[in-house]
Amino acid sequence: MLDENCIFCKIIKNEIPSFKFYEDKNFIAILDINPIKEGHTMIIPKEHCPDILDLEEPIHSELFKTAKKIGKILKKTFNSKRIGYAIEGFGVDHVHLHLVPIDKGYELNPCDSKNASKEELKETLEKIKKNIN
Ligand SMILES: [Zn+2]
């Protein structure tokens, strides 16, 4: 079920534009418009659910399978040592997993997020798309 007041539900229904580069039956992956680092992505389940602990199986485990697939693409694209995962959900009340290409643990810091321009985000999207088979 979707929530008509939720920004992520609107993105899923394509009512609001996003920088989306992946979609399957259960999830979308879009760029965070306030990235911590270039390539900062969010994987969002299509079902509206505020708390990760309330995500039904198999969606909960599928989220991590999808994260592995997307994470590998990001790691290759941005040549990072790791992909940091973060889930907190205080910004938008709809489960989303942040994937951030990082080289050091302290880089996974939401306080370092800054607004990216549409041009920067388009450029990032093109880089990622080149590594999607
Ligand atoms: Zn929602």
Short mmCIF file of C-alpha atoms and ligand atoms in Angstrom, two decimals:
data_model
loop_
_atom_site.label_atom_id
_atom_site.label_comp_id
_atom_site.label_asym_id
_atom_site.label_seq_id
_atom_site.Cartn_x
_atom_site.Cartn_y
_atom_site.Cartn_z
CA MET A 1 0.00 0.00 0.00
CA LEU A 2 1.14 3.54 -0.74
CA ASP A 3 0.67 6.61 1.46
CA GLU A 4 -0.59 9.65 -0.46
CA ASN A 5 1.32 12.10 1.76
CA CYS A 6 4.64 10.29 1.50
CA ILE A 7 7.28 11.77 -0.81
CA PHE A 8 8.83 8.35 -1.53
CA CYS A 9 5.42 6.90 -2.45
CA LYS A 10 5.02 9.81 -4.88
CA ILE A 11 8.45 9.08 -6.36
CA ILE A 12 7.49 5.40 -6.74
CA LYS A 13 4.31 6.43 -8.59
CA ASN A 14 6.41 8.79 -10.76
CA GLU A 15 4.41 11.78 -9.51
CA ILE A 16 7.67 13.42 -8.43
CA PRO A 17 10.80 13.20 -10.60
CA SER A 18 13.84 11.42 -9.19
CA PHE A 19 17.29 10.29 -10.25
CA LYS A 20 16.30 6.64 -10.56
CA PHE A 21 18.63 4.06 -12.09
CA TYR A 22 17.13 0.78 -10.92
CA GLU A 23 13.66 -0.66 -10.53
CA ASP A 24 12.26 -4.13 -10.02
CA LYS A 25 9.02 -5.60 -8.69
CA ASN A 26 9.69 -4.58 -5.07
CA PHE A 27 12.29 -1.80 -5.03
CA ILE A 28 13.64 1.31 -6.67
CA ALA A 29 17.12 2.77 -6.35
CA ILE A 30 17.53 6.54 -6.65
CA LEU A 31 20.30 9.04 -5.97
CA ASP A 32 20.05 10.99 -2.73
CA ILE A 33 19.77 14.67 -3.75
CA ASN A 34 21.75 15.58 -0.61
CA PRO A 35 24.64 13.15 -0.99
CA ILE A 36 27.28 12.50 1.66
CA LYS A 37 29.56 11.46 -1.21
CA GLU A 38 29.10 11.10 -4.95
CA GLY A 39 27.00 8.02 -5.74
CA HIS A 40 25.02 8.14 -2.48
CA THR A 41 21.99 6.01 -3.30
CA MET A 42 18.79 5.03 -1.54
CA ILE A 43 17.05 1.71 -2.07
CA ILE A 44 13.36 2.11 -1.32
CA PRO A 45 10.82 -0.71 -1.01
CA LYS A 46 7.70 -0.01 -3.08
CA GLU A 47 5.48 -0.84 -0.12
CA HIS A 48 4.95 2.08 2.29
CA CYS A 49 6.33 1.02 5.67
CA PRO A 50 7.90 3.39 8.22
CA ASP A 51 9.99 0.93 10.24
CA ILE A 52 12.48 -1.60 8.84
CA LEU A 53 11.46 -4.02 11.61
CA ASP A 54 7.92 -4.03 10.24
CA LEU A 55 8.97 -4.96 6.70
CA GLU A 56 7.45 -8.34 5.87
CA GLU A 57 9.51 -11.25 4.64
CA PRO A 58 10.71 -11.83 2.03
CA ILE A 59 10.89 -8.06 1.36
CA HIS A 60 13.22 -7.48 4.32
CA SER A 61 15.79 -10.01 3.10
CA GLU A 62 15.26 -9.05 -0.55
CA LEU A 63 16.23 -5.49 0.41
CA PHE A 64 19.70 -6.72 1.31
CA LYS A 65 19.96 -8.90 -1.80
CA THR A 66 19.14 -5.83 -3.87
CA ALA A 67 21.64 -3.77 -1.84
CA LYS A 68 24.38 -6.24 -2.72
CA LYS A 69 23.58 -5.94 -6.42
CA ILE A 70 23.42 -2.13 -6.34
CA GLY A 71 26.39 -1.85 -3.97
CA LYS A 72 28.63 -3.75 -6.39
CA ILE A 73 27.67 -1.37 -9.19
CA LEU A 74 28.44 1.66 -6.97
CA LYS A 75 31.74 0.24 -5.74
CA LYS A 76 32.86 -0.36 -9.33
CA THR A 77 31.64 3.03 -10.55
CA PHE A 78 33.25 5.11 -7.79
CA ASN A 79 36.19 2.82 -7.07
CA SER A 80 35.52 3.00 -3.33
CA LYS A 81 36.96 0.61 -0.72
CA ARG A 82 33.56 -0.13 0.78
CA ILE A 83 29.88 0.64 0.51
CA GLY A 84 28.50 1.96 3.78
CA TYR A 85 24.92 1.00 4.68
CA ALA A 86 22.72 3.17 6.86
CA ILE A 87 19.09 2.88 7.85
CA GLU A 88 17.43 5.31 10.21
CA GLY A 89 14.36 6.70 8.49
CA PHE A 90 13.94 9.97 10.38
CA GLY A 91 14.04 12.10 7.22
CA VAL A 92 11.22 10.35 5.35
CA ASP A 93 8.88 7.99 7.17
CA HIS A 94 9.23 5.21 4.57
CA VAL A 95 11.99 2.61 4.86
CA HIS A 96 15.08 3.43 2.81
CA LEU A 97 18.55 1.97 2.86
CA HIS A 98 21.37 4.43 2.20
CA LEU A 99 24.31 3.08 0.22
CA VAL A 100 27.35 5.34 0.26
CA PRO A 101 30.68 4.69 -1.49
CA ILE A 102 33.29 5.25 1.26
CA ASP A 103 36.98 4.73 1.90
CA LYS A 104 36.89 5.40 5.68
CA GLY A 105 34.28 4.64 8.34
CA TYR A 106 33.89 8.25 9.44
CA GLU A 107 32.77 9.20 5.92
CA LEU A 108 29.38 7.63 6.62
CA ASN A 109 28.21 10.76 8.40
CA PRO A 110 24.80 12.28 7.56
CA CYS A 111 26.10 15.67 8.80
CA ASP A 112 28.35 15.74 5.71
CA SER A 113 25.43 15.61 3.27
CA LYS A 114 25.08 18.60 0.99
CA ASN A 115 22.72 19.54 -1.78
CA ALA A 116 23.87 18.48 -5.25
CA SER A 117 22.85 20.34 -8.39
CA LYS A 118 20.69 18.66 -11.03
CA GLU A 119 23.68 18.73 -13.37
CA GLU A 120 25.91 16.96 -10.83
CA LEU A 121 23.23 14.34 -10.17
CA LYS A 122 22.69 13.76 -13.92
CA GLU A 123 26.42 13.28 -14.37
CA THR A 124 26.54 10.79 -11.48
CA LEU A 125 23.57 8.91 -12.93
CA GLU A 126 25.33 8.58 -16.30
CA LYS A 127 28.46 7.19 -14.62
CA ILE A 128 26.40 4.57 -12.77
CA LYS A 129 24.35 3.61 -15.86
CA LYS A 130 27.57 2.75 -17.71
CA ASN A 131 28.19 0.00 -15.16
CA ILE A 132 24.70 -1.54 -15.28
CA ASN A 133 24.50 -4.56 -17.54
ZN ZN B 1 5.72 5.92 1.44
#
